mmCIF file of C-alpha atoms in Angstrom:
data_model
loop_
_atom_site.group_PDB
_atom_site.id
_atom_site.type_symbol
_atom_site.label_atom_id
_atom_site.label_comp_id
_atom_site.label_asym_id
_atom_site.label_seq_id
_atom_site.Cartn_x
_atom_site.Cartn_y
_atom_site.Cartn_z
ATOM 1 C CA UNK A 1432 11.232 18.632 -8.094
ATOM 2 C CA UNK A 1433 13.560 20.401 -11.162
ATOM 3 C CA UNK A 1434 15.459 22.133 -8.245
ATOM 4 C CA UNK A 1435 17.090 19.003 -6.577
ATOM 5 C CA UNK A 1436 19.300 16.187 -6.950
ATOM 6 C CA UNK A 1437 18.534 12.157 -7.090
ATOM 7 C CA UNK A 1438 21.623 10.557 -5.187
ATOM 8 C CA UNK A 1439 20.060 7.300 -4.262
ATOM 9 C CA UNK A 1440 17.010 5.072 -3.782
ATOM 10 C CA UNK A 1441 16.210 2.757 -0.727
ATOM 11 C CA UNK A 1442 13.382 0.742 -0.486
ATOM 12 C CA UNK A 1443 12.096 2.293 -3.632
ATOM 13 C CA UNK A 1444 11.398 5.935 -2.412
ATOM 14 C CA UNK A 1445 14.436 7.927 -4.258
ATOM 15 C CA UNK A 1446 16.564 10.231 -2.146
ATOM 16 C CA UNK A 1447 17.230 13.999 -3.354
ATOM 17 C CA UNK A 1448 18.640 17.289 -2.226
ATOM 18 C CA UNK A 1449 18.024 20.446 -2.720
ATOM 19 C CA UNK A 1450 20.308 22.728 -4.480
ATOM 20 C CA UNK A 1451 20.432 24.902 -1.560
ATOM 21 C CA UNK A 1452 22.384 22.103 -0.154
ATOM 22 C CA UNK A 1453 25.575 23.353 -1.674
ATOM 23 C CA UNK A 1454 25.682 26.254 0.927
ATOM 24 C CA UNK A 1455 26.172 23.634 3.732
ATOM 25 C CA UNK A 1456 30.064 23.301 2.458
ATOM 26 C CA UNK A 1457 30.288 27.305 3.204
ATOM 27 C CA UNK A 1458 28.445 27.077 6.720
ATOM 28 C CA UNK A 1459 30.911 24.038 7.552
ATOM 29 C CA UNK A 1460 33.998 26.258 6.647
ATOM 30 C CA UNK A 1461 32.671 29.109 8.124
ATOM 31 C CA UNK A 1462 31.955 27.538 11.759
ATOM 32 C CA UNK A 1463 35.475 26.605 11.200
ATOM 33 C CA UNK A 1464 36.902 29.551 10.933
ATOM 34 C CA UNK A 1465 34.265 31.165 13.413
ATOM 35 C CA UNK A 1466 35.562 28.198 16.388
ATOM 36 C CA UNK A 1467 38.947 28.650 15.122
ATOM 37 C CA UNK A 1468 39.743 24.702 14.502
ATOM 38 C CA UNK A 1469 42.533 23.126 12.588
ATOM 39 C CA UNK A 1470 42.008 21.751 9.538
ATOM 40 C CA UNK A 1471 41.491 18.412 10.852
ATOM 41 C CA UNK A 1472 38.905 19.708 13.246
ATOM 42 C CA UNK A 1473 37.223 21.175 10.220
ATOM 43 C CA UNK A 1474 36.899 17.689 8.634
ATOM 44 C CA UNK A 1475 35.887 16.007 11.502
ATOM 45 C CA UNK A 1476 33.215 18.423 12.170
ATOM 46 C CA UNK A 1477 32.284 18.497 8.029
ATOM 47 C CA UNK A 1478 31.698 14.211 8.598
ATOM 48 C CA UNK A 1479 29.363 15.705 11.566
ATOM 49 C CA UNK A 1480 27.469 17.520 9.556
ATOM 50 C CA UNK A 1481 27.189 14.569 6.978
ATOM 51 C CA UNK A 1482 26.058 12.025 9.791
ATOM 52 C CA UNK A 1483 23.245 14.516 10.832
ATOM 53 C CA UNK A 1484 21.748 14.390 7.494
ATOM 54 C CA UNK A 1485 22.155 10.551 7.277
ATOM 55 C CA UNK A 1486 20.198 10.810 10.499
ATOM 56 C CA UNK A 1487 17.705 13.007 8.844
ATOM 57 C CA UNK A 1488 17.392 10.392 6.244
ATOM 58 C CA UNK A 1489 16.435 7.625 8.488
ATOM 59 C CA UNK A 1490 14.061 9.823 10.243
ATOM 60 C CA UNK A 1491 12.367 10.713 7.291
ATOM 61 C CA UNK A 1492 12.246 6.661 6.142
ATOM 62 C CA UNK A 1493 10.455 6.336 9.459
ATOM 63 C CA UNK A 1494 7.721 8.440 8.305
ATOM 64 C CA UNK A 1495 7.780 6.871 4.720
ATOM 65 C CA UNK A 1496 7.698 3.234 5.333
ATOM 66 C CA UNK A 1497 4.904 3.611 8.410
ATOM 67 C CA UNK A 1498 2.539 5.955 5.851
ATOM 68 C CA UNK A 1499 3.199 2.328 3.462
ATOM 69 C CA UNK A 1500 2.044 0.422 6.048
ATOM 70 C CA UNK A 1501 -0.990 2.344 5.594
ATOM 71 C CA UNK A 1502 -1.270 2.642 1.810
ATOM 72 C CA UNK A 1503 0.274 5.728 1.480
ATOM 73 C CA UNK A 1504 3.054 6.136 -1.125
ATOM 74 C CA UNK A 1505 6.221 8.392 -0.660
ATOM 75 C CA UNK A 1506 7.079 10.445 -3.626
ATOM 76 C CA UNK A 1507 10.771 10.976 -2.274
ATOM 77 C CA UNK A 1508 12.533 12.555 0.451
ATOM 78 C CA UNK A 1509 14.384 15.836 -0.039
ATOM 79 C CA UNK A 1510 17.271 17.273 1.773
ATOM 80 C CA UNK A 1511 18.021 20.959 2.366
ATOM 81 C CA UNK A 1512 20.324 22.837 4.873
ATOM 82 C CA UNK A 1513 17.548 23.157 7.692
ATOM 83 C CA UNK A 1514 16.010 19.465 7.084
ATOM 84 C CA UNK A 1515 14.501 17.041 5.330
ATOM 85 C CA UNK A 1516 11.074 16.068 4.119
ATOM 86 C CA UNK A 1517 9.476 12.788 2.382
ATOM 87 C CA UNK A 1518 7.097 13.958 0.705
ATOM 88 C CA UNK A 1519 3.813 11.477 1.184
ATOM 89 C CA UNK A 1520 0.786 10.824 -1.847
ATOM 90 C CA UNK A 1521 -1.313 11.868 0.704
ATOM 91 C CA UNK A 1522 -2.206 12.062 4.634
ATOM 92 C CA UNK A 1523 -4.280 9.525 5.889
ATOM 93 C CA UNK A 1524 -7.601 10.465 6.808
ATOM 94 C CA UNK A 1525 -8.041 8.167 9.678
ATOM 95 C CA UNK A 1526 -6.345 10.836 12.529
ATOM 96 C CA UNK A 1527 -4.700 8.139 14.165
ATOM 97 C CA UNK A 1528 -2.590 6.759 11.396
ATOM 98 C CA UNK A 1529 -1.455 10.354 10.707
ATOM 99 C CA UNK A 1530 -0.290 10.617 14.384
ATOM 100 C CA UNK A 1531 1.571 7.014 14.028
ATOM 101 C CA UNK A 1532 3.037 8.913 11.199
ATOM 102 C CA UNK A 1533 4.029 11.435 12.516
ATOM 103 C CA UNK A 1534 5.845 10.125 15.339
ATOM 104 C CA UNK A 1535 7.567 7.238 13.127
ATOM 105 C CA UNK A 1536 10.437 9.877 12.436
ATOM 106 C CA UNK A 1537 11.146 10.798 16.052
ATOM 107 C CA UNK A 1538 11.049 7.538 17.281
ATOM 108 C CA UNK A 1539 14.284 6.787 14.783
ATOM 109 C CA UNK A 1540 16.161 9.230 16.587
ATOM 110 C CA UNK A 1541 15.152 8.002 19.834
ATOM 111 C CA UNK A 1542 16.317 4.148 19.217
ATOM 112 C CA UNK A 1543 19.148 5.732 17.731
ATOM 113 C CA UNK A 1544 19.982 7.482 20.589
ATOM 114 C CA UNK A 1545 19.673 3.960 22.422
ATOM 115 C CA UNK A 1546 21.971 1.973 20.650
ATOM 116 C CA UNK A 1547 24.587 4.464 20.500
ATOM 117 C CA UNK A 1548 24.332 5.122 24.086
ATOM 118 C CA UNK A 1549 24.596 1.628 24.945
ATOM 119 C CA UNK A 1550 27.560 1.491 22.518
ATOM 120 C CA UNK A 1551 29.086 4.298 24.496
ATOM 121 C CA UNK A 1552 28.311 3.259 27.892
ATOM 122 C CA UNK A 1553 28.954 -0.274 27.449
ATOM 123 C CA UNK A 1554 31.468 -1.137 24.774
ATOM 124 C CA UNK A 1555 33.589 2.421 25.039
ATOM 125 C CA UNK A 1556 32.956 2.706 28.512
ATOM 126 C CA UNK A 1557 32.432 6.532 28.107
ATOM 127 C CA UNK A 1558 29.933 9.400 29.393
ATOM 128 C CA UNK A 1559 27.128 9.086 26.893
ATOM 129 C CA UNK A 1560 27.342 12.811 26.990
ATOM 130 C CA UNK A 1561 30.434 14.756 25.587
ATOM 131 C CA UNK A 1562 32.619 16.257 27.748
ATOM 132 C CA UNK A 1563 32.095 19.539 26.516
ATOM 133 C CA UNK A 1564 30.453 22.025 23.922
ATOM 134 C CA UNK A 1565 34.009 22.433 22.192
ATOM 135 C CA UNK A 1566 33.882 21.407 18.362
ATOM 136 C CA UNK A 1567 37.372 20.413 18.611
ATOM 137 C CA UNK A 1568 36.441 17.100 20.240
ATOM 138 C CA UNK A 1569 34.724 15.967 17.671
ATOM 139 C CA UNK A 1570 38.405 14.327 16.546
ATOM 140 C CA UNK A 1571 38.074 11.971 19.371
ATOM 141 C CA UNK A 1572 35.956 9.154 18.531
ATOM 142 C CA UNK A 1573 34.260 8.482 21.344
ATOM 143 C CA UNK A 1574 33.459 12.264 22.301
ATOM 144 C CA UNK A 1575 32.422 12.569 18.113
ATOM 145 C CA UNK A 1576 29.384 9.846 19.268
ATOM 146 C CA UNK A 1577 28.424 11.269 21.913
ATOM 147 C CA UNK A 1578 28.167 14.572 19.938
ATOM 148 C CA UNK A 1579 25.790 12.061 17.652
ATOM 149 C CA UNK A 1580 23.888 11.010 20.944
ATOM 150 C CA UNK A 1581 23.206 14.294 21.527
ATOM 151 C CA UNK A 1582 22.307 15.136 18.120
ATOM 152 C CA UNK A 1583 19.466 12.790 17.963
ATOM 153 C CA UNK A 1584 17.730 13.921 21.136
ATOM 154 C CA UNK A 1585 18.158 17.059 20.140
ATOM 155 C CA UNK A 1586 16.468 16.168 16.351
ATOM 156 C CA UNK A 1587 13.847 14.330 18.643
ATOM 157 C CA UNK A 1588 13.073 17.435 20.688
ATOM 158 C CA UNK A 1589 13.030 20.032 17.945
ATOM 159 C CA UNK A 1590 11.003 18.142 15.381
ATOM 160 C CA UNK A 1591 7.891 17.756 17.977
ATOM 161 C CA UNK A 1592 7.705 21.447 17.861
ATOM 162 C CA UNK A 1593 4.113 21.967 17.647
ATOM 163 C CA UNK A 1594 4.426 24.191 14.222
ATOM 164 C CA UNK A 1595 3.833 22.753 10.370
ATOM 165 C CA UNK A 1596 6.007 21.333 8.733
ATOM 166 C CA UNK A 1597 7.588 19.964 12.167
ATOM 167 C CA UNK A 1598 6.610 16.371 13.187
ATOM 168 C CA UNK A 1599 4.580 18.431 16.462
ATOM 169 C CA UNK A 1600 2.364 20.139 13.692
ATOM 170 C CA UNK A 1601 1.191 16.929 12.804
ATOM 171 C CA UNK A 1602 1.094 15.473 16.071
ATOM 172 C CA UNK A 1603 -1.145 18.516 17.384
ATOM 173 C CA UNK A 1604 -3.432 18.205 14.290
ATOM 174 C CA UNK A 1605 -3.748 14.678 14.561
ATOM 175 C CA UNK A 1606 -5.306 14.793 18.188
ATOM 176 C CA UNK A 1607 -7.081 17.677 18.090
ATOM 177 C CA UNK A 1608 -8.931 16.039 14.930
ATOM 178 C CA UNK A 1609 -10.013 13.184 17.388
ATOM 179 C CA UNK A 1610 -12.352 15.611 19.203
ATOM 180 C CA UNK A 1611 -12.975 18.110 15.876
ATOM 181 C CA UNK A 1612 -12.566 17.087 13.151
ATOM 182 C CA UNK A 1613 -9.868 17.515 11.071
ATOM 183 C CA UNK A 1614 -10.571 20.514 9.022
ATOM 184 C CA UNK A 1615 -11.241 22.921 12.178
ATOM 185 C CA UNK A 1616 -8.019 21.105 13.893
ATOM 186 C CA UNK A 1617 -5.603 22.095 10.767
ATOM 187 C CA UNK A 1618 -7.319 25.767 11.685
ATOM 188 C CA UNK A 1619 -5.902 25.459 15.053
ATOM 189 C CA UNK A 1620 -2.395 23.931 14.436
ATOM 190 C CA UNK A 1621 -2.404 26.620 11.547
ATOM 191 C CA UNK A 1622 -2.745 29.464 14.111
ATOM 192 C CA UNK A 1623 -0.333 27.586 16.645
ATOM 193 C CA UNK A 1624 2.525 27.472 14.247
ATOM 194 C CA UNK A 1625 2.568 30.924 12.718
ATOM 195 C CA UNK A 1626 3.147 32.038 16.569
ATOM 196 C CA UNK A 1627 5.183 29.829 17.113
ATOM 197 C CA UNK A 1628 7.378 31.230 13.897
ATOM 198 C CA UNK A 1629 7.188 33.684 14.723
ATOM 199 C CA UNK A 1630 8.809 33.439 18.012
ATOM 200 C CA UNK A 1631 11.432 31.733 16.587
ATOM 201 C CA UNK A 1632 12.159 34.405 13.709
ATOM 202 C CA UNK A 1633 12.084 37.528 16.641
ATOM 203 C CA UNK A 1634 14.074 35.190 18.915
ATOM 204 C CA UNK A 1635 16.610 34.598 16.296
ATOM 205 C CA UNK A 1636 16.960 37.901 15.106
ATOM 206 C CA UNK A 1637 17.361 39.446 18.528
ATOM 207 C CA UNK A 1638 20.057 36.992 19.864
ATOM 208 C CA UNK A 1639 21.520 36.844 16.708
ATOM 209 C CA UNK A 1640 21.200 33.345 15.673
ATOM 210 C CA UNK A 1641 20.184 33.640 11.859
ATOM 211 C CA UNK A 1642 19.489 30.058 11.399
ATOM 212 C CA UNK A 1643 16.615 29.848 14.064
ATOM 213 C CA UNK A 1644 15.272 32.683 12.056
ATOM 214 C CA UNK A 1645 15.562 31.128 8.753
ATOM 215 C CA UNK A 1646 13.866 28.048 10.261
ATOM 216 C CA UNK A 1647 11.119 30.417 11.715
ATOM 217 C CA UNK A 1648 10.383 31.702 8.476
ATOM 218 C CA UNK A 1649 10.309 28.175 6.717
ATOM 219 C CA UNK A 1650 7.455 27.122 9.417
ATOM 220 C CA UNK A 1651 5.284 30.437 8.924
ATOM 221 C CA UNK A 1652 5.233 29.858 5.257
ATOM 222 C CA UNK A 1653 4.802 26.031 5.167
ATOM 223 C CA UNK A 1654 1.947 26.955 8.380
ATOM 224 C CA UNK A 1655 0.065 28.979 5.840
ATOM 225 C CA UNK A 1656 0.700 26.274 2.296
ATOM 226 C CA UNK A 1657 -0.615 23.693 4.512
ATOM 227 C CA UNK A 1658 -4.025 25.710 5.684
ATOM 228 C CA UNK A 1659 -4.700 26.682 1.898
ATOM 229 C CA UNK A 1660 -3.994 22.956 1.159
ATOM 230 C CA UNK A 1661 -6.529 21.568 3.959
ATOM 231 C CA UNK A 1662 -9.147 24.627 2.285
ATOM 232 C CA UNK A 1663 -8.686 23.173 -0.607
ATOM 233 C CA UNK A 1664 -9.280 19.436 -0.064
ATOM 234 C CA UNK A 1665 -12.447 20.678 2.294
ATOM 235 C CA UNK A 1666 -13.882 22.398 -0.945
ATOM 236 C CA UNK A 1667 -13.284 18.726 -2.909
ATOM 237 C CA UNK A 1668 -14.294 16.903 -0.143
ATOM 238 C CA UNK A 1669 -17.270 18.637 -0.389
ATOM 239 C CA UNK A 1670 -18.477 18.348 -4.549
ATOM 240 C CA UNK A 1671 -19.797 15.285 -6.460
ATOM 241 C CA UNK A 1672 -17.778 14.720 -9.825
ATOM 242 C CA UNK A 1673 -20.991 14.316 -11.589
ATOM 243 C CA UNK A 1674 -22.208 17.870 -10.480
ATOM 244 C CA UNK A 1675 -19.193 19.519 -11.506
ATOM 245 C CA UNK A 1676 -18.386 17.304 -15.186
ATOM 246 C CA UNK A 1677 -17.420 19.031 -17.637
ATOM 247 C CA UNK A 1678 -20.405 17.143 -20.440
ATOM 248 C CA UNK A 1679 -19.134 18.982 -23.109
ATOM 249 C CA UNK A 1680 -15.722 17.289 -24.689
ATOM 250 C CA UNK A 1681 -14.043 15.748 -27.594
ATOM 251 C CA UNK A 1682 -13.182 11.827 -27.592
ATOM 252 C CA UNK A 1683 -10.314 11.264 -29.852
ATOM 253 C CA UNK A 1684 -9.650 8.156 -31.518
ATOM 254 C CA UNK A 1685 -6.090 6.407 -31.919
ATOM 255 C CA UNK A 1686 -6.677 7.174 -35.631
ATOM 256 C CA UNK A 1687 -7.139 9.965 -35.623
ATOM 257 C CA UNK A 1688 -4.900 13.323 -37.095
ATOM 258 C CA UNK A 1689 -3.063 14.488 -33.882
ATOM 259 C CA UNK A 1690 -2.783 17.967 -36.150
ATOM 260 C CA UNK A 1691 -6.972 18.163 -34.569
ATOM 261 C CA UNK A 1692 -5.891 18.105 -31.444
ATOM 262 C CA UNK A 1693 -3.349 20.903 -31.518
ATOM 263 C CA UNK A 1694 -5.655 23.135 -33.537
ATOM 264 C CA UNK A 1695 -8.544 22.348 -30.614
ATOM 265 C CA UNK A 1696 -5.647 23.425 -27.735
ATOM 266 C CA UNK A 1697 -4.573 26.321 -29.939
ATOM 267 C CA UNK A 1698 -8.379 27.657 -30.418
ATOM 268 C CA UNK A 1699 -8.460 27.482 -26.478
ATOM 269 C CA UNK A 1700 -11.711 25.050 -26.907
ATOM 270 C CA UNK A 1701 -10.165 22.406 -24.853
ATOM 271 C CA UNK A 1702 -7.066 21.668 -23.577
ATOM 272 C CA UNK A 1703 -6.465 17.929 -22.582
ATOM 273 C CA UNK A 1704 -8.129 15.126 -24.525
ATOM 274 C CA UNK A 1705 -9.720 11.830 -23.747
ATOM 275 C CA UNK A 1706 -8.281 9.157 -25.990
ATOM 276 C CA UNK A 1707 -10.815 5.751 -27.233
ATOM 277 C CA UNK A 1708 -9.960 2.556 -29.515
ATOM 278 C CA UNK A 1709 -12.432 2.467 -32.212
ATOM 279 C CA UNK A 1710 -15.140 0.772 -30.326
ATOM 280 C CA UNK A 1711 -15.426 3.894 -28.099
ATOM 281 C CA UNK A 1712 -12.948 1.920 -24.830
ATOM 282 C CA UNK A 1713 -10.719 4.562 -23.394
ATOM 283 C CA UNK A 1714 -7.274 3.735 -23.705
ATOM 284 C CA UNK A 1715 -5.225 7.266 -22.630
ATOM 285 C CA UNK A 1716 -5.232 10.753 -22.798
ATOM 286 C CA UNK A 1717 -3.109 13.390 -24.494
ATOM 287 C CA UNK A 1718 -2.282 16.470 -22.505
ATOM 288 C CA UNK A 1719 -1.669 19.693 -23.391
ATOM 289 C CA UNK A 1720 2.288 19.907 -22.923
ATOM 290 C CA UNK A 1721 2.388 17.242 -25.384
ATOM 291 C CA UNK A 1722 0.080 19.078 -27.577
ATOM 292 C CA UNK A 1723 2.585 22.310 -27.292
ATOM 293 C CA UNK A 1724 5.525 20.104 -28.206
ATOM 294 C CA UNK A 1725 3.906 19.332 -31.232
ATOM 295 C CA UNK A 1726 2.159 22.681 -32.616
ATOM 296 C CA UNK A 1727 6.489 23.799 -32.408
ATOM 297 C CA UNK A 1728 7.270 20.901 -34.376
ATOM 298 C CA UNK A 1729 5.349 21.700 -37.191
ATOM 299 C CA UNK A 1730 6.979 18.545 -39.524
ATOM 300 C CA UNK A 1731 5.509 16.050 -36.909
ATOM 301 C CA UNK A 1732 1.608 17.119 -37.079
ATOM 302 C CA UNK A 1733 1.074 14.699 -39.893
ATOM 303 C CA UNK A 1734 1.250 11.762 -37.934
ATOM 304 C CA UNK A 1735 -1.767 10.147 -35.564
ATOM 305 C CA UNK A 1736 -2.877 10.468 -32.079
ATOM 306 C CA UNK A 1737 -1.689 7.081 -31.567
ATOM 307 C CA UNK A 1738 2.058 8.137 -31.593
ATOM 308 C CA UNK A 1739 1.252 10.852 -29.130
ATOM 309 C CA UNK A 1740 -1.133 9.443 -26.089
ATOM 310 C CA UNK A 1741 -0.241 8.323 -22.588
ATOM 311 C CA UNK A 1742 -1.127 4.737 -22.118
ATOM 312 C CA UNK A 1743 -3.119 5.466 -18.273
ATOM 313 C CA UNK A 1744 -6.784 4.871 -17.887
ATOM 314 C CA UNK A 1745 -8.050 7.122 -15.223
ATOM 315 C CA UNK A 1746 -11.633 7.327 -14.298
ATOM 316 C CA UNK A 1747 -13.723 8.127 -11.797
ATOM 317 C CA UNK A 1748 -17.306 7.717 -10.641
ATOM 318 C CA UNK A 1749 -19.842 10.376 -11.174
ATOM 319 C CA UNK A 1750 -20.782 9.688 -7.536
ATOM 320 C CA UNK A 1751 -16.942 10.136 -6.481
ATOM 321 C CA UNK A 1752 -16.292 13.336 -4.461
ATOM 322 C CA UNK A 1753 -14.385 15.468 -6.567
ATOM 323 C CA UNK A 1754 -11.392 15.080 -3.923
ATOM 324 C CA UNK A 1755 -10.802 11.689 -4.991
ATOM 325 C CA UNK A 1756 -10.907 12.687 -8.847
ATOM 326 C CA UNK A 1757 -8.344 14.966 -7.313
ATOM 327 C CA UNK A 1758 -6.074 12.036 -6.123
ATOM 328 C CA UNK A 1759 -6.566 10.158 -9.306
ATOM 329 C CA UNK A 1760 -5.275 12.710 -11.449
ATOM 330 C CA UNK A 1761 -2.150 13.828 -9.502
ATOM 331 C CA UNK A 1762 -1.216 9.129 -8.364
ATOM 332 C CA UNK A 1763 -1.048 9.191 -12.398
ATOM 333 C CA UNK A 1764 0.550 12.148 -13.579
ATOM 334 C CA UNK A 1765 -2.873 12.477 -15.635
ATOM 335 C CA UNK A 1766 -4.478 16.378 -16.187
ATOM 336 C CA UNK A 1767 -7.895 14.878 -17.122
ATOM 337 C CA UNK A 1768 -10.274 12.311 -15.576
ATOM 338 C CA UNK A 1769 -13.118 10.964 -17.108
ATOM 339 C CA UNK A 1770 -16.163 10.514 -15.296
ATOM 340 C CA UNK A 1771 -18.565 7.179 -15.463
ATOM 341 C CA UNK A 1772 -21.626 6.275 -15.000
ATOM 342 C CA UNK A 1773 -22.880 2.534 -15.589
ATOM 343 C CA UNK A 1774 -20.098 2.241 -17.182
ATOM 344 C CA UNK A 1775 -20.571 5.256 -19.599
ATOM 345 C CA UNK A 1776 -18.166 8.442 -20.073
ATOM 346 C CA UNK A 1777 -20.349 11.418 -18.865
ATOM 347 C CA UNK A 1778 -17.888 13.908 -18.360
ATOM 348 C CA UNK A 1779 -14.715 14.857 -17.914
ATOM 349 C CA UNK A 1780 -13.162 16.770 -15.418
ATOM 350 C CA UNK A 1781 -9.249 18.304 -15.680
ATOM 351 C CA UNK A 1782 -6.718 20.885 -13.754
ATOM 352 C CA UNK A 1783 -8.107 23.721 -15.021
ATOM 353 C CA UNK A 1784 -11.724 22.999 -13.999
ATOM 354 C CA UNK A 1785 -10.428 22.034 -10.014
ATOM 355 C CA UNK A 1786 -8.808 25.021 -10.307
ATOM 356 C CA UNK A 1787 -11.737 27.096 -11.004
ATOM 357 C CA UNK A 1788 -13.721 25.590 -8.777
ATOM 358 C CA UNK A 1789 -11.690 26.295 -5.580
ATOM 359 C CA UNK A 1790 -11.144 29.708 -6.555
ATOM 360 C CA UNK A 1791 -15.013 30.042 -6.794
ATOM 361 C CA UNK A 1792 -15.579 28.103 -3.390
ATOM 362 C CA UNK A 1793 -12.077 29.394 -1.608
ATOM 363 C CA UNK A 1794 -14.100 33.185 -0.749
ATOM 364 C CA UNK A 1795 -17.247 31.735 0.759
ATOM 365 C CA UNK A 1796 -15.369 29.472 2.524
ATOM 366 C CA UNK A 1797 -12.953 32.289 4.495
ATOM 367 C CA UNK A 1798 -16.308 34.051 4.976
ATOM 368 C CA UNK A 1799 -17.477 31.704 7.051
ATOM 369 C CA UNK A 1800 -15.267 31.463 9.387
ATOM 370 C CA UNK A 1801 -15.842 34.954 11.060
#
């Protein structure tokens, strides 16, 4: 994601935020100035603000190292000012490791909760609960954990929310899918979360609490992305790679003039291209943002495919359903799959043609619904 920030890697699953992030340092001043604390009340709050999102971190490892438990790769986590996210290969299929998922993230919280209460309680011997609401006691250590105690029930609470992208969304779709499947139970949890927005977004905006709103607004949209998603992977689910091949393409050889291959993009004939050693053994592709760099740099169009390709194999079997073509394509970074059978390139099949295909599929599909 362009818009965001690496700032560390643990366990191999880097760590970003968003540039929104930035705005956090004005809401920290401004609650500040809206509570009226000293400076040093300011700073103690602004290292409260900093341990929440190292608590949303660890929350968000909980869901990324349980999905690896289950084969499932995180592509990173990313912070903005209402949250996190890691941001998974792919959901399980299997409804029950997407609800062990799911609740990996609140259960952090919860031990966290634990231990720090048993720090308080035991070692501190103080209330595990702070004294007061008052910001200003967040400059006394032991009320500052307890304002930490409280902050991970309270992340417990609010992210099993039954709305998408909250942990509940997931929850909800994971059981209803044990009695419906999970297309039909996305449907549901879809339907579940908009309202549920859109209580927040009204609720916000009438008691004047513009974060709630903002929040309530961020779960009707991401409700909606993840319904077109689930339509989308039905459609795939649904097609053979074989039946939907593209049988018409052009195999390019290592050898060969790369200058071809930008004048076949160009033309609009084809876009991506299947690259082959010259015994006909696939050995890459070359894409077409490649091809684009090279059609601008017209003193580098003498020189051979072979300078140009990405090294990846990907292939799929004509069999396949397109939705795991699908995952092939975006686990490599690769725009075009070719298709086998007995060992054979058929076909290919690349963005553009998905694309198509789930626009053609996407109308009949909403149809029957009603």
């Amino acid at each position: 994601m362009k818009s965001s920030l690496k700032i560390g890697t643990f366990f191999e699953i880097p760590v970003k935020v968003h540039w929104s992030f930035g705005f956090l340092v004005l809401f920290v001043f401004y609650i500040g100035f809206l509570n009226k604390l000293t400076w040093n009340e300011t700073g103690a709050f602004a290292l409260y603000v900093l341990v929440l999102f190292v608590c949303v971190i660890l929350h968000e490892y909980g869901h990324a190292l349980t999905a690896r438990r289950f084969g499932v790769e995180t592509k990173d986590i990313i912070l903005s000012p209402i949250g996190g996210i890691a941001r998974l290969e792919n959901i399980p299929e299997e409804p029950s490791k997407e609800l062990l998922i799911a609740l990996a993230g609140p259960a952090v919280n919860v031990v966290l909760a634990i231990i720090l209460s048993l720090i308080s309680a035991f070692i501190l011997g103080h209330s595990v609960l702070p004294s007061s609401s008052e910001l200003s006691l967040l400059v006394i250590p032991r009320e500052f954990l307890s304002f930490v105690i409280v902050m991970n029930i309270a992340l417990f609470i609010f992210n099993l929310v039954p709305a998408f992208p909250m942990d509940g969304g997931r929850v909800l779709r994971s059981v209803l899918a044990m009695k419906w499947g999970r297309y039909k139970a996305t449907q549901i949890a879809h339907w579940i979360g908009k309202s549920i927005a859109i209580i927040f977004i009204l609720f916000g905006i009438y008691y004047g609490y513009l974060m709630l709103s903002l929040i309530g607004l961020f779960i009707y949209i991401s409700a909606g992305s993840e319904s077109r998603n689930m339509m989308m992977n039905q459609i795939l689910r649904e097609l053979k790679s074989g039946d939907l091949m593209r049988t018409h393409f052009t195999l390019l050889k290592l050898s060969d003039p790369v200058n071809e291959a930008v004048q076949s993009m160009v033309s609009g004939k084809e876009k991506h291209f299947l690259v082959t050693n010259d015994r006909g053994d696939i050995q890459g592709f070359l894409p077409e943002d490649v091809l684009i760099h090279i059609h601008q740099e017209n003193n580098l169009t003498d020189r051979n495919v072979n300078d140009y390709y990405n090294q990846k194999v990907v292939t799929a079997a004509a069999q396949s359903s397109l939705y795991e073509a699908w995952l092939l394509m975006l686990k490599n970074g690769a725009p075009i799959v070719a298709i086998l059978e007995e060992d054979q390139v058929v076909g290919v099949i690349d963005k553009k043609l998905i694309h198509q295909t789930i626009q053609m599929h996407r109308q009949k599909m909403v149809r029957s619904w009603f």
